[in-house]
Coordinates of N, CA and C in Angstrom, one line a residue:
Chain A
G161 N 0.8 -1.2 0.0 CA 0.0 0.0 0.0 C 0.9 1.3 0.0
Q162 N 0.2 2.4 -0.1 CA 0.9 3.7 -0.1 C 1.5 3.9 1.2
Q163 N 2.8 4.2 1.2 CA 3.5 4.5 2.5 C 4.4 5.7 2.2
L164 N 4.2 6.7 3.1 CA 5.1 7.9 3.0 C 6.3 7.7 4.0
N165 N 7.5 7.9 3.4 CA 8.7 7.7 4.2 C 9.1 9.0 4.9
Q166 N 9.2 9.0 6.2 CA 9.7 10.1 7.0 C 11.1 9.9 7.5
S167 N 11.8 11.0 7.5 CA 13.1 11.0 8.1 C 13.4 12.3 8.8
P168 N 14.2 12.2 9.9 CA 14.7 11.0 10.5 C 13.6 10.3 11.3
Q169 N 13.9 9.1 11.7 CA 12.9 8.3 12.5 C 12.8 8.8 13.9
S170 N 13.9 9.3 14.4 CA 13.8 9.9 15.8 C 14.9 10.9 15.9
M171 N 14.7 11.9 16.8 CA 15.6 13.0 17.0 C 15.7 13.3 18.5
F172 N 16.9 13.5 19.0 CA 17.1 13.9 20.3 C 17.9 15.2 20.3
I173 N 17.3 16.3 20.7 CA 17.9 17.6 20.6 C 17.9 18.4 21.9
Q174 N 18.7 19.4 21.9 CA 18.7 20.3 23.1 C 17.7 21.4 22.9
E175 N 17.1 21.7 24.1 CA 16.1 22.8 24.1 C 16.7 24.1 23.4
G176 N 16.0 24.7 22.5 CA 16.5 25.9 21.8 C 17.0 25.6 20.4
E177 N 17.3 24.4 20.1 CA 17.8 24.0 18.8 C 16.6 24.0 17.8
D178 N 17.0 24.2 16.5 CA 16.0 24.1 15.5 C 15.9 22.6 15.0
V179 N 14.7 22.2 14.5 CA 14.5 20.8 14.0 C 14.0 20.8 12.6
S180 N 14.5 19.9 11.8 CA 14.0 19.7 10.5 C 13.7 18.3 10.2
M181 N 12.6 18.0 9.6 CA 12.2 16.6 9.2 C 11.5 16.7 7.8
N182 N 11.5 15.5 7.2 CA 10.9 15.6 5.8 C 10.2 14.3 5.6
C183 N 9.4 14.3 4.5 CA 8.5 13.3 4.1 C 8.5 13.1 2.6
T184 N 8.7 11.9 2.1 CA 8.7 11.7 0.7 C 7.8 10.6 0.3
S185 N 7.3 10.7 -0.9 CA 6.3 9.7 -1.4 C 6.7 9.3 -2.9
S186 N 6.3 8.1 -3.3 CA 6.6 7.7 -4.6 C 5.5 8.3 -5.6
S187 N 4.5 8.8 -5.0 CA 3.4 9.3 -5.9 C 3.0 10.7 -5.4
I188 N 2.3 11.4 -6.3 CA 1.9 12.8 -6.1 C 0.7 13.0 -5.2
F189 N 0.8 14.0 -4.3 CA -0.4 14.4 -3.5 C -0.7 15.8 -3.8
N190 N -2.0 16.2 -3.8 CA -2.4 17.5 -4.0 C -2.5 18.3 -2.7
T191 N -2.5 17.6 -1.6 CA -2.5 18.3 -0.3 C -1.6 17.5 0.7
W192 N -0.8 18.3 1.4 CA 0.1 17.7 2.4 C -0.3 18.2 3.8
L193 N -0.3 17.4 4.8 CA -0.6 17.8 6.2 C 0.5 17.3 7.1
W194 N 0.6 18.1 8.2 CA 1.5 17.7 9.3 C 0.7 17.6 10.6
Y195 N 0.9 16.5 11.3 CA 0.3 16.2 12.6 C 1.3 16.0 13.7
K196 N 0.8 16.3 14.9 CA 1.6 15.9 16.1 C 0.8 15.0 17.0
Q197 N 1.4 14.0 17.5 CA 0.7 13.1 18.4 C 1.5 13.0 19.7
E198 N 0.8 13.2 20.8 CA 1.4 13.1 22.1 C 1.0 11.8 22.7
P199 N 1.7 11.3 23.7 CA 1.4 9.9 24.3 C 0.0 9.8 24.7
G200 N -0.6 8.7 24.3 CA -2.0 8.4 24.8 C -3.1 9.2 24.1
E201 N -2.7 10.0 23.1 CA -3.7 10.9 22.4 C -3.7 10.6 20.9
G202 N -4.8 11.1 20.3 CA -4.8 11.0 18.8 C -4.0 12.1 18.2
P203 N -3.7 12.0 16.9 CA -2.9 13.1 16.2 C -3.7 14.4 16.1
V204 N -3.0 15.5 16.2 CA -3.7 16.8 16.1 C -3.0 17.5 14.9
L205 N -3.8 18.1 14.0 CA -3.3 18.8 12.9 C -2.5 20.1 13.2
L206 N -1.3 20.2 12.6 CA -0.5 21.4 12.9 C -0.6 22.4 11.7
I207 N -0.4 21.8 10.5 CA -0.3 22.7 9.3 C -0.8 21.9 8.1
A208 N -1.6 22.6 7.2 CA -2.0 22.0 6.0 C -1.5 22.8 4.8
L209 N -1.1 22.1 3.8 CA -0.5 22.8 2.6 C -1.3 22.4 1.3
Y210 N -1.6 23.3 0.5 CA -2.5 23.1 -0.6 C -2.0 23.1 -2.0
K211 N -0.8 23.7 -2.2 CA -0.3 23.7 -3.5 C 1.3 23.7 -3.5
A212 N 1.8 23.2 -4.6 CA 3.2 23.0 -4.8 C 4.0 24.3 -4.6
G213 N 5.1 24.2 -3.8 CA 5.9 25.3 -3.5 C 5.4 26.2 -2.3
E214 N 4.2 25.9 -1.8 CA 3.7 26.7 -0.7 C 4.5 26.5 0.6
L215 N 4.7 27.7 1.2 CA 5.4 27.7 2.5 C 4.5 28.3 3.5
T216 N 4.2 27.6 4.6 CA 3.2 28.0 5.6 C 3.8 27.9 7.0
S217 N 3.5 28.9 7.8 CA 3.9 29.0 9.2 C 2.8 28.9 10.1
N218 N 3.1 28.3 11.3 CA 2.1 28.3 12.4 C 3.0 28.5 13.7
G219 N 3.2 29.7 14.1 CA 4.0 30.0 15.2 C 5.5 29.6 14.9
R220 N 6.1 28.7 15.7 CA 7.4 28.3 15.5 C 7.6 27.2 14.4
L221 N 6.5 26.8 13.9 CA 6.5 25.7 12.9 C 6.4 26.3 11.5
T222 N 7.2 25.8 10.6 CA 7.1 26.1 9.2 C 7.1 24.9 8.3
A223 N 6.2 24.8 7.4 CA 6.1 23.6 6.5 C 6.2 24.0 5.1
Q224 N 6.7 23.2 4.2 CA 6.7 23.5 2.8 C 6.2 22.3 2.0
F225 N 5.5 22.6 0.9 CA 5.0 21.6 0.0 C 6.0 21.6 -1.2
G226 N 6.6 20.4 -1.4 CA 7.6 20.3 -2.4 C 7.1 20.6 -3.8
I227 N 8.0 21.1 -4.6 CA 7.7 21.5 -6.0 C 7.2 20.3 -6.8
T228 N 7.8 19.1 -6.5 CA 7.5 17.9 -7.3 C 6.1 17.3 -6.8
R229 N 5.6 17.8 -5.7 CA 4.4 17.3 -5.0 C 4.5 15.9 -4.5
K230 N 5.8 15.5 -4.4 CA 6.1 14.2 -3.8 C 6.8 14.3 -2.5
D231 N 6.9 15.5 -2.0 CA 7.6 15.6 -0.7 C 7.1 16.9 0.1
S232 N 7.4 16.9 1.4 CA 7.1 18.0 2.2 C 8.1 18.0 3.4
F233 N 8.3 19.2 3.9 CA 9.2 19.5 5.0 C 8.6 20.2 6.1
L234 N 9.1 19.9 7.3 CA 8.6 20.6 8.5 C 9.8 21.1 9.3
N235 N 9.8 22.3 9.7 CA 10.8 22.9 10.5 C 10.2 23.4 11.8
I236 N 10.9 23.2 12.9 CA 10.5 23.7 14.2 C 11.7 24.6 14.7
S237 N 11.4 25.8 15.0 CA 12.5 26.7 15.4 C 12.5 26.8 17.0
A238 N 13.6 27.0 17.5 CA 13.8 27.2 19.0 C 13.0 26.3 19.8
S239 N 13.3 25.0 19.7 CA 12.5 23.9 20.3 C 12.4 24.2 21.8
I240 N 11.2 23.7 22.3 CA 10.9 23.8 23.8 C 10.5 22.4 24.2
P241 N 10.5 22.1 25.5 CA 10.2 20.8 26.0 C 8.8 20.3 25.6
S242 N 7.8 21.1 25.4 CA 6.5 20.7 25.0 C 6.4 20.3 23.6
D243 N 7.5 20.5 22.8 CA 7.5 20.0 21.4 C 7.6 18.5 21.3
V244 N 7.9 17.9 22.4 CA 8.1 16.4 22.5 C 6.8 15.7 21.9
G245 N 7.1 14.7 21.1 CA 5.9 13.9 20.6 C 6.4 13.3 19.3
I246 N 5.4 12.7 18.6 CA 5.7 12.1 17.3 C 5.0 12.9 16.2
Y247 N 5.7 13.3 15.2 CA 5.2 14.1 14.1 C 5.0 13.3 12.9
F248 N 3.8 13.4 12.3 CA 3.4 12.6 11.2 C 3.1 13.5 10.0
C249 N 3.6 13.2 8.8 CA 3.1 13.8 7.6 C 2.0 13.0 7.1
A250 N 1.1 13.6 6.3 CA 0.0 12.9 5.6 C -0.2 13.5 4.3
G251 N -0.6 12.7 3.3 CA -1.0 13.2 2.0 C -2.5 12.8 1.8
L252 N -3.2 13.7 1.2 CA -4.6 13.5 0.9 C -4.8 13.2 -0.6
R253 N -5.5 12.1 -0.8 CA -5.9 11.8 -2.2 C -7.3 11.4 -2.2
G254 N -8.2 12.1 -2.8 CA -9.6 11.8 -2.8 C -10.1 11.9 -1.4
N255 N -10.7 10.9 -0.8 CA -11.2 10.9 0.6 C -10.2 10.2 1.5
Q256 N -9.1 9.7 1.0 CA -8.2 9.0 1.9 C -6.9 9.8 2.2
F257 N -6.6 9.6 3.5 CA -5.3 10.2 4.0 C -4.3 9.1 4.1
Y258 N -3.1 9.3 3.7 CA -2.0 8.4 3.8 C -0.9 9.0 4.7
F259 N -0.6 8.2 5.7 CA 0.3 8.8 6.8 C 1.7 8.3 6.6
G260 N 2.6 9.1 7.0 CA 4.0 8.7 7.1 C 4.3 7.9 8.3
T261 N 5.5 7.4 8.4 CA 5.9 6.5 9.5 C 6.2 7.2 10.8
G262 N 6.3 8.5 10.8 CA 6.5 9.3 12.0 C 7.9 9.6 12.3
T263 N 8.1 10.8 13.0 CA 9.4 11.2 13.5 C 9.2 11.5 15.0
S264 N 9.9 10.7 15.8 CA 9.8 10.9 17.3 C 10.8 12.0 17.7
L265 N 10.3 13.0 18.4 CA 11.1 14.1 18.8 C 11.2 14.1 20.3
T266 N 12.5 14.1 20.8 CA 12.7 14.3 22.3 C 13.5 15.6 22.4
V267 N 13.1 16.4 23.3 CA 13.8 17.7 23.6 C 14.4 17.6 25.0
I268 N 15.7 17.8 25.1 CA 16.4 17.7 26.3 C 16.5 19.1 26.9
P269 N 16.0 19.3 28.1 CA 16.0 20.7 28.7 C 17.5 21.1 29.0
Chain B
N267 N -19.0 20.6 23.3 CA -18.9 19.5 22.4 C -17.8 18.6 22.8
A268 N -18.1 17.3 22.6 CA -17.1 16.3 23.0 C -16.1 16.0 21.9
G269 N -16.5 16.3 20.6 CA -15.6 16.0 19.5 C -15.8 14.6 19.1
V270 N -14.7 13.8 19.0 CA -14.8 12.4 18.6 C -14.6 11.5 19.9
T271 N -15.5 10.7 20.2 CA -15.4 9.8 21.4 C -15.3 8.3 20.9
Q272 N -14.5 7.6 21.6 CA -14.3 6.2 21.3 C -14.5 5.3 22.6
T273 N -15.1 4.2 22.5 CA -15.2 3.3 23.6 C -15.0 1.8 23.0
P274 N -14.4 1.0 23.8 CA -13.7 1.3 25.1 C -12.3 1.9 24.9
K275 N -11.7 2.3 26.0 CA -10.3 2.8 25.9 C -9.3 1.7 25.9
F276 N -9.6 0.6 26.5 CA -8.7 -0.5 26.6 C -9.5 -1.8 26.5
Q277 N -9.0 -2.8 25.8 CA -9.7 -4.1 25.7 C -8.6 -5.2 25.5
V278 N -8.9 -6.3 26.2 CA -8.1 -7.5 26.0 C -9.0 -8.6 25.6
L279 N -8.6 -9.2 24.5 CA -9.5 -10.3 23.9 C -8.6 -11.6 23.8
K280 N -9.3 -12.7 23.8 CA -8.6 -14.0 23.4 C -8.8 -14.2 21.9
T281 N -7.9 -14.9 21.4 CA -8.0 -15.3 19.9 C -9.3 -15.9 19.7
G282 N -10.0 -15.4 18.6 CA -11.3 -16.0 18.2 C -12.5 -15.2 18.8
Q283 N -12.3 -14.4 19.8 CA -13.4 -13.6 20.3 C -13.8 -12.5 19.4
S284 N -15.0 -12.0 19.5 CA -15.4 -10.9 18.7 C -15.7 -9.7 19.6
M285 N -15.6 -8.5 19.0 CA -16.0 -7.3 19.7 C -16.2 -6.2 18.7
T286 N -16.9 -5.1 19.2 CA -17.2 -4.0 18.4 C -16.6 -2.7 19.1
L287 N -15.8 -2.0 18.3 CA -15.3 -0.7 18.8 C -16.3 0.4 18.3
Q288 N -16.7 1.3 19.3 CA -17.6 2.3 19.0 C -17.0 3.6 18.8
C289 N -17.5 4.4 17.9 CA -17.0 5.8 17.6 C -18.2 6.7 17.4
A290 N -18.2 7.9 18.0 CA -19.2 8.8 17.7 C -18.6 10.2 17.6
Q291 N -19.2 11.1 16.8 CA -18.8 12.5 16.7 C -20.0 13.4 16.7
D292 N -19.8 14.6 17.3 CA -20.9 15.5 17.5 C -20.7 16.8 16.7
M293 N -19.9 16.7 15.6 CA -19.5 17.9 14.9 C -20.3 17.9 13.5
N294 N -21.2 17.0 13.4 CA -22.0 17.0 12.1 C -21.1 16.8 10.9
H295 N -20.1 16.0 11.1 CA -19.2 15.7 10.0 C -19.7 14.6 9.1
N296 N -19.4 14.7 7.8 CA -19.9 13.7 6.9 C -19.0 12.4 6.8
S297 N -17.7 12.7 6.8 CA -16.7 11.5 6.7 C -16.2 11.0 8.0
M298 N -16.1 9.7 8.1 CA -15.5 9.1 9.3 C -14.6 8.0 8.9
Y299 N -13.6 7.8 9.7 CA -12.5 6.9 9.4 C -12.1 6.0 10.6
W300 N -11.6 4.8 10.2 CA -11.0 3.9 11.2 C -9.6 3.6 10.8
Y301 N -8.6 3.9 11.7 CA -7.2 3.6 11.5 C -6.7 2.6 12.6
R302 N -5.6 1.9 12.2 CA -4.9 1.2 13.2 C -3.5 1.8 13.2
Q303 N -2.9 1.8 14.4 CA -1.5 2.4 14.5 C -0.6 1.3 15.2
D304 N 0.4 0.9 14.5 CA 1.4 0.0 15.0 C 2.7 0.6 15.0
P305 N 3.6 0.2 15.9 CA 4.9 0.8 16.1 C 5.7 0.8 14.7
G306 N 6.2 2.0 14.3 CA 7.0 2.1 13.1 C 6.2 2.0 11.8
M307 N 4.9 2.0 11.9 CA 4.1 1.9 10.7 C 3.2 3.1 10.5
G308 N 3.2 4.0 11.4 CA 2.3 5.1 11.2 C 0.8 4.7 11.3
L309 N -0.1 5.5 10.8 CA -1.5 5.1 10.8 C -1.9 4.5 9.5
R310 N -2.6 3.4 9.5 CA -3.1 2.8 8.3 C -4.6 2.7 8.3
L311 N -5.1 3.1 7.2 CA -6.6 3.2 7.1 C -7.2 1.8 6.9
I312 N -8.2 1.5 7.8 CA -8.9 0.2 7.7 C -10.1 0.4 6.8
Y313 N -11.0 1.2 7.2 CA -12.2 1.5 6.4 C -12.5 3.0 6.6
Y314 N -13.3 3.6 5.7 CA -13.8 4.9 5.9 C -15.2 5.0 5.3
S315 N -15.9 6.0 5.7 CA -17.3 6.3 5.3 C -17.4 7.7 4.9
A316 N -17.5 8.0 3.6 CA -17.6 9.3 3.1 C -18.9 10.0 3.4
S317 N -19.9 9.3 3.6 CA -21.2 9.9 4.0 C -22.0 8.8 4.7
E318 N -23.1 9.2 5.3 CA -24.0 8.2 5.9 C -24.5 7.3 4.9
G319 N -24.4 6.0 5.2 CA -24.9 5.0 4.3 C -23.9 4.4 3.3
T320 N -22.7 4.9 3.3 CA -21.6 4.4 2.5 C -20.4 4.1 3.3
T321 N -19.7 3.0 2.9 CA -18.5 2.6 3.5 C -17.5 2.1 2.4
D322 N -16.2 2.3 2.6 CA -15.2 1.8 1.6 C -14.0 1.3 2.3
K323 N -13.4 0.3 1.7 CA -12.2 -0.3 2.2 C -11.0 0.6 2.1
G324 N -10.2 0.6 3.1 CA -8.9 1.3 3.1 C -7.8 0.4 2.8
E325 N -6.6 0.6 3.3 CA -5.4 -0.1 3.0 C -5.4 -1.5 3.7
V326 N -6.0 -1.6 4.9 CA -5.9 -2.9 5.6 C -7.2 -3.4 6.1
P327 N -8.2 -3.7 5.3 CA -9.5 -4.0 5.7 C -9.8 -5.5 6.2
N328 N -8.8 -6.4 5.9 CA -9.1 -7.8 6.1 C -9.2 -8.1 7.6
G329 N -10.2 -8.8 8.0 CA -10.5 -9.2 9.4 C -11.4 -8.2 10.1
Y330 N -11.9 -7.1 9.4 CA -12.7 -6.1 10.0 C -14.0 -5.9 9.2
N331 N -15.0 -5.4 9.9 CA -16.2 -4.9 9.3 C -16.6 -3.6 9.9
V332 N -17.3 -2.8 9.2 CA -17.8 -1.5 9.7 C -19.3 -1.3 9.5
S333 N -19.8 -0.4 10.3 CA -21.2 0.0 10.1 C -21.3 1.5 10.4
R334 N -21.8 2.2 9.4 CA -22.1 3.6 9.6 C -23.6 3.7 10.0
L335 N -23.8 3.6 11.3 CA -25.2 3.5 11.9 C -26.0 4.7 11.6
N336 N -25.4 5.9 11.6 CA -26.1 7.1 11.3 C -25.0 8.1 11.1
K337 N -25.3 9.4 11.0 CA -24.3 10.4 10.7 C -23.3 10.5 11.8
R338 N -23.7 10.2 13.0 CA -22.8 10.4 14.2 C -21.9 9.2 14.5
E339 N -22.4 8.0 14.1 CA -21.7 6.8 14.7 C -21.1 6.0 13.6
F340 N -19.9 5.4 13.8 CA -19.2 4.6 12.9 C -18.5 3.5 13.7
S341 N -19.0 2.3 13.6 CA -18.4 1.2 14.5 C -17.5 0.3 13.7
L342 N -16.6 -0.3 14.4 CA -15.6 -1.3 13.8 C -15.8 -2.6 14.5
R343 N -15.9 -3.7 13.7 CA -16.2 -5.0 14.3 C -15.1 -5.9 13.9
L344 N -14.6 -6.6 15.0 CA -13.7 -7.8 14.7 C -14.5 -9.0 15.0
E345 N -14.7 -9.8 14.0 CA -15.5 -11.0 14.1 C -14.8 -12.1 14.8
S346 N -13.5 -12.3 14.5 CA -12.8 -13.4 15.1 C -11.3 -12.8 15.3
A347 N -11.1 -12.3 16.5 CA -9.9 -11.6 16.7 C -8.6 -12.5 16.6
A348 N -7.6 -11.9 16.1 CA -6.3 -12.6 16.0 C -5.2 -11.7 16.6
P349 N -4.1 -12.4 17.1 CA -3.0 -11.6 17.7 C -2.5 -10.5 16.8
S350 N -2.5 -10.7 15.5 CA -2.1 -9.7 14.5 C -2.9 -8.4 14.6
Q351 N -4.1 -8.5 15.2 CA -4.9 -7.3 15.4 C -4.7 -6.5 16.6
T352 N -3.7 -6.9 17.4 CA -3.2 -6.1 18.5 C -2.7 -4.8 18.0
S353 N -3.3 -3.7 18.5 CA -2.9 -2.4 17.9 C -3.6 -1.3 18.7
V354 N -3.4 -0.1 18.3 CA -4.2 1.0 18.8 C -5.1 1.5 17.7
Y355 N -6.3 1.6 17.9 CA -7.3 1.9 16.9 C -7.8 3.3 17.1
F356 N -7.7 4.1 16.1 CA -8.2 5.5 16.1 C -9.4 5.7 15.2
C357 N -10.4 6.4 15.6 CA -11.5 6.9 14.8 C -11.2 8.3 14.5
A358 N -11.6 8.8 13.4 CA -11.5 10.2 13.0 C -12.7 10.7 12.2
S359 N -13.0 12.0 12.2 CA -14.1 12.5 11.3 C -13.6 13.7 10.6
R360 N -14.3 14.1 9.6 CA -13.9 15.2 8.8 C -15.1 15.9 8.2
G361 N -15.2 17.2 8.2 CA -16.3 17.9 7.6 C -16.3 17.9 6.1
L362 N -17.4 18.3 5.5 CA -17.5 18.2 4.0 C -16.5 19.0 3.3
A363 N -16.2 20.2 3.7 CA -15.3 21.0 2.9 C -13.9 21.1 3.6
G364 N -13.8 20.6 4.8 CA -12.6 20.8 5.5 C -11.5 19.7 5.2
L365 N -10.3 20.1 5.5 CA -9.2 19.1 5.4 C -8.8 18.5 6.7
E366 N -9.2 19.1 7.8 CA -8.7 18.7 9.1 C -9.5 17.5 9.5
Q367 N -8.8 16.4 9.9 CA -9.4 15.3 10.5 C -9.3 15.5 12.0
F368 N -10.4 15.2 12.8 CA -10.4 15.2 14.2 C -10.3 13.8 14.7
F369 N -9.4 13.5 15.5 CA -9.2 12.1 16.0 C -9.7 11.9 17.4
G370 N -10.2 10.7 17.6 CA -10.6 10.3 19.0 C -9.4 9.9 19.8
P371 N -9.6 9.6 21.1 CA -8.4 9.3 21.9 C -7.8 7.9 21.7
G372 N -8.5 7.0 21.0 CA -7.9 5.7 20.7 C -8.4 4.6 21.6
T373 N -8.4 3.4 21.0 CA -8.7 2.2 21.8 C -7.5 1.3 21.7
R374 N -7.0 0.9 22.8 CA -5.8 0.0 22.9 C -6.3 -1.4 23.0
L375 N -6.1 -2.2 22.0 CA -6.6 -3.6 21.9 C -5.4 -4.5 21.9
T376 N -5.5 -5.5 22.8 CA -4.6 -6.6 22.9 C -5.3 -7.9 22.7
V377 N -4.8 -8.7 21.7 CA -5.4 -10.0 21.5 C -4.4 -11.1 21.8
L378 N -4.8 -11.9 22.8 CA -3.9 -12.9 23.3 C -4.0 -14.3 22.6

C-alpha cells in the first residue's frame, strides 16, 4: 500500500535548537498535512499545505509543499520541552489520508 | 462539544473472540475513518465512510467490518480476533469542505 517515508525516524535535541524533518512519497499528492501526536492521544493537525511550493507557518512551525508534489518538509524553530511527541506527515488523495511513519522528537532541557 | 469519542479505551481479547469498537462524533461531519496504529508503521486506514450509508475499504480491511449507523456513529467490528490485530485503533471524522481530521483518543486492543 501507499506509504510515506519520513526521516529522521527519531531525534534527540537540546532545548532551543531548530528541528527539520521531511516526508517523501513515490506518488503525487495535492494536499500535504503535518500532525503531532502526544502519548495516549490521537494526532492533532498542525499545518495544511494546498499547492506545490507553498510555504506556511504556524508559530514556530514552518512547513513546505515540495515542488514535485512528492515531498514535504517541517521545521520547528527554537524547540521547547512541550514540542516532544511524534510528528506525522500525511498526504490526501480523494477521501483517503496516507500517513508517514512518524518522527519521534525528544527535547532535552 | 465532546468532538470524537471512542469506547472502550482498553480491551483485552482472546484469539477468536469478537468485539465492536464504538465511535461517535458530534460535529455533524460527513466523513468518518478507522485507522490502526502499529509501532514504526504510522497510521493505516482500515475503512472509511464518506457519508451516511456508504463505506469503503482502506489499506488494511481484512479481518474487520464496519457499520455507519447514522451520521454520528461509525463502528468497527472484529468478528474473530487474531493476535495480529493487537494495535491502537483511532477513529476520526472530517467535515464536508474541511481538510482537518479530528481524532478520537484511541482504543488500545490486545489479542492474546
